[in-house]
Amino acid sequence: MTISSSPWLVSTEWLSTRAEEIAAEHNAQVLPDAETLIAADYTDAVIIASSTETHCPLMLAAVRAGKKVYCEKPLASTLTEAHDVDTAMVTLRTASGALCQIDNARRAVYGFDDRIEIFGTGGLAESSRITEGSVMRIFDDKILTEGLPKDPMIRMAPSYAAAIQAFTLFVRDYGQPDAAPVPGVYDGLRAQMMAEAATRAASERRIVSLAEIESEIR
């Protein structure tokens, strides 16, 4: 990858003075915009971790330039009206028939809570939150558990590192017979469709299928 053998490149449309200072400190180059960096011959891959409204145009620019792309979720902002939901639960049925339930609560008494449970004929799989400790105290009228780590990166850093590593290996091994598969644009689109269906279901108070959302974008 170019990143390991060439000077660091900084692409920015704002804070130009600070960008020049940082570039001078690190023997880097300041470019006028992200599109210039994306289109450059020395750019092998693009990681998009900017604000949500920039995801779609930057991703399209990278794809059209023939670059390999890693884009943070979501792929785009498609909802015309934002809904602030404190607690949400999504139930899905997988292709194998197993039920998958995803719960998320921002203001739970024990802190931000998110968990996933998958039920099937062969058993149960669960992914729960990581807490500061493992102590639970049960009383007649309440249950007390330790909350989540104050720094969210304690929970998310390993996942981010694994995702970036997988993308880096994909770029390095691209075209090789034993290259590991990675999620594509359609996987990101499916995640966006799930979010759209959940938001519409909450707003219209009805069951919304993924087939309904998919029929509108084809």
C-alpha positions as a Markdown table, in Angstrom:
| # | Residue | x | y | z |
|---|---|---|---|---|
| 1 | Met | 0.0 | 0.0 | 0.0 |
| 2 | Thr | 1.2 | 3.5 | -0.7 |
| 3 | Ile | 0.7 | 4.5 | 2.9 |
| 4 | Ser | 3.7 | 2.5 | 4.0 |
| 5 | Ser | 6.2 | 3.8 | 1.4 |
| 6 | Ser | 5.2 | 7.4 | 0.5 |
| 7 | Pro | 4.9 | 10.7 | 2.4 |
| 8 | Trp | 1.7 | 11.2 | 4.4 |
| 9 | Leu | -1.0 | 13.1 | 2.5 |
| 10 | Val | -3.5 | 15.4 | 4.1 |
| 11 | Ser | -6.7 | 16.3 | 2.3 |
| 12 | Thr | -8.8 | 19.1 | 3.7 |
| 13 | Glu | -11.1 | 21.9 | 2.7 |
| 14 | Trp | -11.0 | 23.6 | 6.0 |
| 15 | Leu | -8.5 | 24.7 | 8.6 |
| 16 | Ser | -6.0 | 25.3 | 5.8 |
| 17 | Thr | -3.5 | 27.1 | 8.0 |
| 18 | Arg | -3.4 | 24.3 | 10.5 |
| 19 | Ala | -3.2 | 21.8 | 7.7 |
| 20 | Glu | -0.1 | 23.6 | 6.3 |
| 21 | Glu | 1.5 | 23.5 | 9.8 |
| 22 | Ile | 0.9 | 19.8 | 10.3 |
| 23 | Ala | 2.1 | 19.0 | 6.7 |
| 24 | Ala | 5.3 | 21.0 | 7.4 |
| 25 | Glu | 5.9 | 19.1 | 10.6 |
| 26 | His | 5.5 | 15.7 | 8.9 |
| 27 | Asn | 6.9 | 16.3 | 5.4 |
| 28 | Ala | 3.4 | 15.9 | 4.1 |
| 29 | Gln | 1.4 | 17.4 | 1.2 |
| 30 | Val | -1.8 | 19.4 | 1.6 |
| 31 | Leu | -4.4 | 18.8 | -1.1 |
| 32 | Pro | -7.4 | 21.1 | -2.0 |
| 33 | Asp | -10.1 | 18.5 | -1.4 |
| 34 | Ala | -10.8 | 14.8 | -0.8 |
| 35 | Glu | -11.6 | 14.2 | -4.5 |
| 36 | Thr | -8.1 | 15.1 | -5.5 |
| 37 | Leu | -6.6 | 12.6 | -3.1 |
| 38 | Ile | -9.1 | 9.9 | -4.1 |
| 39 | Ala | -8.3 | 10.4 | -7.8 |
| 40 | Ala | -4.5 | 10.4 | -7.3 |
| 41 | Asp | -2.6 | 7.5 | -8.9 |
| 42 | Tyr | -0.7 | 6.9 | -5.7 |
| 43 | Thr | -3.9 | 6.3 | -3.7 |
| 44 | Asp | -4.6 | 2.5 | -3.5 |
| 45 | Ala | -7.4 | 2.5 | -1.0 |
| 46 | Val | -9.8 | 4.9 | 0.8 |
| 47 | Ile | -11.0 | 4.8 | 4.4 |
| 48 | Ile | -14.0 | 7.0 | 4.9 |
| 49 | Ala | -14.6 | 8.0 | 8.6 |
| 50 | Ser | -15.9 | 11.5 | 8.1 |
| 51 | Ser | -19.3 | 12.9 | 9.0 |
| 52 | Thr | -22.3 | 11.0 | 7.8 |
| 53 | Glu | -23.5 | 13.4 | 5.1 |
| 54 | Thr | -20.1 | 13.0 | 3.3 |
| 55 | His | -20.1 | 9.2 | 3.2 |
| 56 | Cys | -22.1 | 8.7 | 0.0 |
| 57 | Pro | -20.4 | 11.3 | -2.2 |
| 58 | Leu | -16.9 | 10.2 | -1.1 |
| 59 | Met | -17.7 | 6.6 | -1.5 |
| 60 | Leu | -19.1 | 7.1 | -5.0 |
| 61 | Ala | -16.0 | 9.2 | -5.9 |
| 62 | Ala | -13.7 | 6.4 | -4.7 |
| 63 | Val | -15.7 | 3.6 | -6.5 |
| 64 | Arg | -15.7 | 5.6 | -9.8 |
| 65 | Ala | -12.0 | 6.1 | -9.4 |
| 66 | Gly | -11.5 | 2.3 | -9.1 |
| 67 | Lys | -10.3 | 2.5 | -5.5 |
| 68 | Lys | -10.9 | 0.0 | -2.8 |
| 69 | Val | -13.1 | 1.5 | -0.1 |
| 70 | Tyr | -13.8 | 1.1 | 3.6 |
| 71 | Cys | -16.7 | 3.2 | 4.6 |
| 72 | Glu | -18.0 | 3.7 | 8.2 |
| 73 | Lys | -21.7 | 3.2 | 8.7 |
| 74 | Pro | -24.1 | 4.4 | 7.5 |
| 75 | Leu | -23.5 | 4.6 | 3.8 |
| 76 | Ala | -25.8 | 7.6 | 3.5 |
| 77 | Ser | -28.4 | 9.8 | 5.2 |
| 78 | Thr | -31.6 | 8.7 | 3.5 |
| 79 | Leu | -34.3 | 9.7 | 6.1 |
| 80 | Thr | -36.0 | 13.0 | 5.5 |
| 81 | Glu | -37.0 | 13.3 | 9.2 |
| 82 | Ala | -34.9 | 12.1 | 12.1 |
| 83 | His | -36.5 | 10.3 | 15.0 |
| 84 | Asp | -35.0 | 10.2 | 18.4 |
| 85 | Val | -35.6 | 6.8 | 19.9 |
| 86 | Asp | -34.4 | 5.9 | 23.3 |
| 87 | Thr | -35.1 | 2.1 | 23.3 |
| 88 | Ala | -35.5 | 0.0 | 20.2 |
| 89 | Met | -35.9 | -3.7 | 19.6 |
| 90 | Val | -35.6 | -5.4 | 16.2 |
| 91 | Thr | -36.6 | -9.0 | 15.5 |
| 92 | Leu | -35.4 | -10.7 | 12.3 |
| 93 | Arg | -35.8 | -14.1 | 10.9 |
| 94 | Thr | -32.7 | -15.5 | 9.2 |
| 95 | Ala | -32.6 | -17.6 | 6.0 |
| 96 | Ser | -32.2 | -20.7 | 8.2 |
| 97 | Gly | -35.3 | -19.9 | 10.1 |
| 98 | Ala | -33.6 | -18.7 | 13.3 |
| 99 | Leu | -34.9 | -15.7 | 15.1 |
| 100 | Cys | -32.5 | -12.8 | 15.8 |
| 101 | Gln | -33.5 | -10.1 | 18.3 |
| 102 | Ile | -31.5 | -6.9 | 18.7 |
| 103 | Asp | -32.1 | -4.7 | 21.7 |
| 104 | Asn | -30.7 | -1.2 | 22.2 |
| 105 | Ala | -31.4 | 1.3 | 25.0 |
| 106 | Arg | -29.5 | 4.5 | 25.6 |
| 107 | Arg | -30.9 | 5.5 | 29.0 |
| 108 | Ala | -31.1 | 2.2 | 30.8 |
| 109 | Val | -30.5 | 2.4 | 34.5 |
| 110 | Tyr | -27.2 | 0.5 | 34.2 |
| 111 | Gly | -25.9 | 2.6 | 31.3 |
| 112 | Phe | -26.1 | 2.4 | 27.6 |
| 113 | Asp | -27.2 | -1.1 | 26.7 |
| 114 | Asp | -27.0 | -3.1 | 23.5 |
| 115 | Arg | -27.3 | -6.8 | 23.1 |
| 116 | Ile | -28.1 | -9.4 | 20.4 |
| 117 | Glu | -29.8 | -12.7 | 20.9 |
| 118 | Ile | -30.2 | -15.4 | 18.2 |
| 119 | Phe | -32.7 | -18.3 | 18.8 |
| 120 | Gly | -32.6 | -21.5 | 16.8 |
| 121 | Thr | -33.5 | -25.1 | 17.1 |
| 122 | Gly | -29.9 | -25.9 | 18.0 |
| 123 | Gly | -29.7 | -23.4 | 20.9 |
| 124 | Leu | -29.1 | -19.7 | 21.7 |
| 125 | Ala | -26.3 | -17.3 | 20.9 |
| 126 | Glu | -26.0 | -14.0 | 22.7 |
| 127 | Ser | -23.8 | -11.0 | 22.5 |
| 128 | Ser | -24.0 | -8.8 | 25.6 |
| 129 | Arg | -22.6 | -5.5 | 26.7 |
| 130 | Ile | -19.2 | -5.1 | 28.4 |
| 131 | Thr | -19.4 | -3.6 | 31.9 |
| 132 | Glu | -16.8 | -2.2 | 34.3 |
| 133 | Gly | -17.1 | -5.4 | 36.4 |
| 134 | Ser | -19.0 | -8.6 | 36.8 |
| 135 | Val | -20.8 | -7.9 | 40.1 |
| 136 | Met | -24.6 | -8.0 | 40.3 |
| 137 | Arg | -26.5 | -7.2 | 43.4 |
| 138 | Ile | -30.2 | -8.4 | 43.7 |
| 139 | Phe | -32.6 | -6.8 | 46.2 |
| 140 | Asp | -36.3 | -7.2 | 46.8 |
| 141 | Asp | -37.2 | -4.3 | 44.5 |
| 142 | Lys | -34.2 | -3.7 | 42.3 |
| 143 | Ile | -31.1 | -5.2 | 40.6 |
| 144 | Leu | -27.9 | -3.3 | 40.5 |
| 145 | Thr | -25.1 | -4.0 | 38.1 |
| 146 | Glu | -21.9 | -2.1 | 37.2 |
| 147 | Gly | -22.2 | 0.3 | 34.3 |
| 148 | Leu | -20.4 | 0.5 | 31.0 |
| 149 | Pro | -16.8 | 1.8 | 30.8 |
| 150 | Lys | -16.8 | 5.6 | 30.7 |
| 151 | Asp | -14.7 | 5.6 | 27.5 |
| 152 | Pro | -16.7 | 3.9 | 24.7 |
| 153 | Met | -13.5 | 3.1 | 22.8 |
| 154 | Ile | -12.7 | 0.5 | 25.5 |
| 155 | Arg | -15.6 | -1.4 | 24.0 |
| 156 | Met | -15.3 | -0.5 | 20.4 |
| 157 | Ala | -11.5 | -0.2 | 19.8 |
| 158 | Pro | -10.9 | -3.9 | 19.3 |
| 159 | Ser | -13.7 | -4.1 | 16.7 |
| 160 | Tyr | -12.4 | -1.0 | 14.9 |
| 161 | Ala | -8.9 | -2.4 | 14.8 |
| 162 | Ala | -10.1 | -5.8 | 13.5 |
| 163 | Ala | -12.1 | -4.1 | 10.8 |
| 164 | Ile | -9.3 | -1.9 | 9.6 |
| 165 | Gln | -6.9 | -4.9 | 9.7 |
| 166 | Ala | -9.2 | -7.0 | 7.6 |
| 167 | Phe | -9.5 | -4.2 | 5.0 |
| 168 | Thr | -5.8 | -3.7 | 4.9 |
| 169 | Leu | -5.2 | -7.4 | 4.3 |
| 170 | Phe | -7.8 | -7.3 | 1.6 |
| 171 | Val | -6.0 | -4.5 | -0.2 |
| 172 | Arg | -2.7 | -6.2 | 0.2 |
| 173 | Asp | -3.9 | -9.6 | -1.0 |
| 174 | Tyr | -6.4 | -8.4 | -3.6 |
| 175 | Gly | -6.5 | -10.8 | -6.5 |
| 176 | Gln | -4.8 | -13.6 | -4.7 |
| 177 | Pro | -6.5 | -17.0 | -4.7 |
| 178 | Asp | -6.6 | -17.2 | -0.9 |
| 179 | Ala | -7.6 | -13.6 | -0.3 |
| 180 | Ala | -10.2 | -13.3 | 2.5 |
| 181 | Pro | -13.6 | -12.1 | 1.5 |
| 182 | Val | -14.8 | -8.7 | 2.9 |
| 183 | Pro | -18.3 | -7.1 | 3.1 |
| 184 | Gly | -19.2 | -5.2 | 0.0 |
| 185 | Val | -21.5 | -2.3 | -0.9 |
| 186 | Tyr | -24.6 | -4.5 | -0.9 |
| 187 | Asp | -23.8 | -5.6 | 2.7 |
| 188 | Gly | -23.8 | -1.9 | 3.7 |
| 189 | Leu | -27.0 | -1.3 | 1.8 |
| 190 | Arg | -28.7 | -4.1 | 3.6 |
| 191 | Ala | -27.7 | -2.6 | 6.9 |
| 192 | Gln | -29.1 | 0.8 | 5.8 |
| 193 | Met | -32.3 | -1.0 | 4.7 |
| 194 | Met | -32.7 | -2.5 | 8.1 |
| 195 | Ala | -32.3 | 0.9 | 9.8 |
| 196 | Glu | -34.8 | 2.4 | 7.4 |
| 197 | Ala | -37.3 | -0.4 | 8.1 |
| 198 | Ala | -36.9 | -0.1 | 11.8 |
| 199 | Thr | -37.3 | 3.7 | 11.7 |
| 200 | Arg | -40.4 | 3.5 | 9.5 |
| 201 | Ala | -41.9 | 0.8 | 11.7 |
| 202 | Ala | -41.5 | 3.0 | 14.8 |
| 203 | Ser | -42.9 | 6.1 | 13.0 |
| 204 | Glu | -45.9 | 4.3 | 11.4 |
| 205 | Arg | -46.5 | 1.8 | 14.2 |
| 206 | Arg | -46.6 | -1.2 | 11.9 |
| 207 | Ile | -44.4 | -4.1 | 10.8 |
| 208 | Val | -42.1 | -3.1 | 7.9 |
| 209 | Ser | -40.4 | -5.9 | 5.9 |
| 210 | Leu | -37.0 | -5.6 | 4.2 |
| 211 | Ala | -38.8 | -6.6 | 1.0 |
| 212 | Glu | -40.8 | -3.4 | 1.2 |
| 213 | Ile | -37.8 | -1.2 | 1.5 |
| 214 | Glu | -35.9 | -3.1 | -1.2 |
| 215 | Ser | -38.7 | -2.8 | -3.7 |
| 216 | Glu | -38.5 | 1.0 | -3.3 |
| 217 | Ile | -34.8 | 1.3 | -4.2 |
| 218 | Arg | -34.7 | -1.1 | -7.2 |
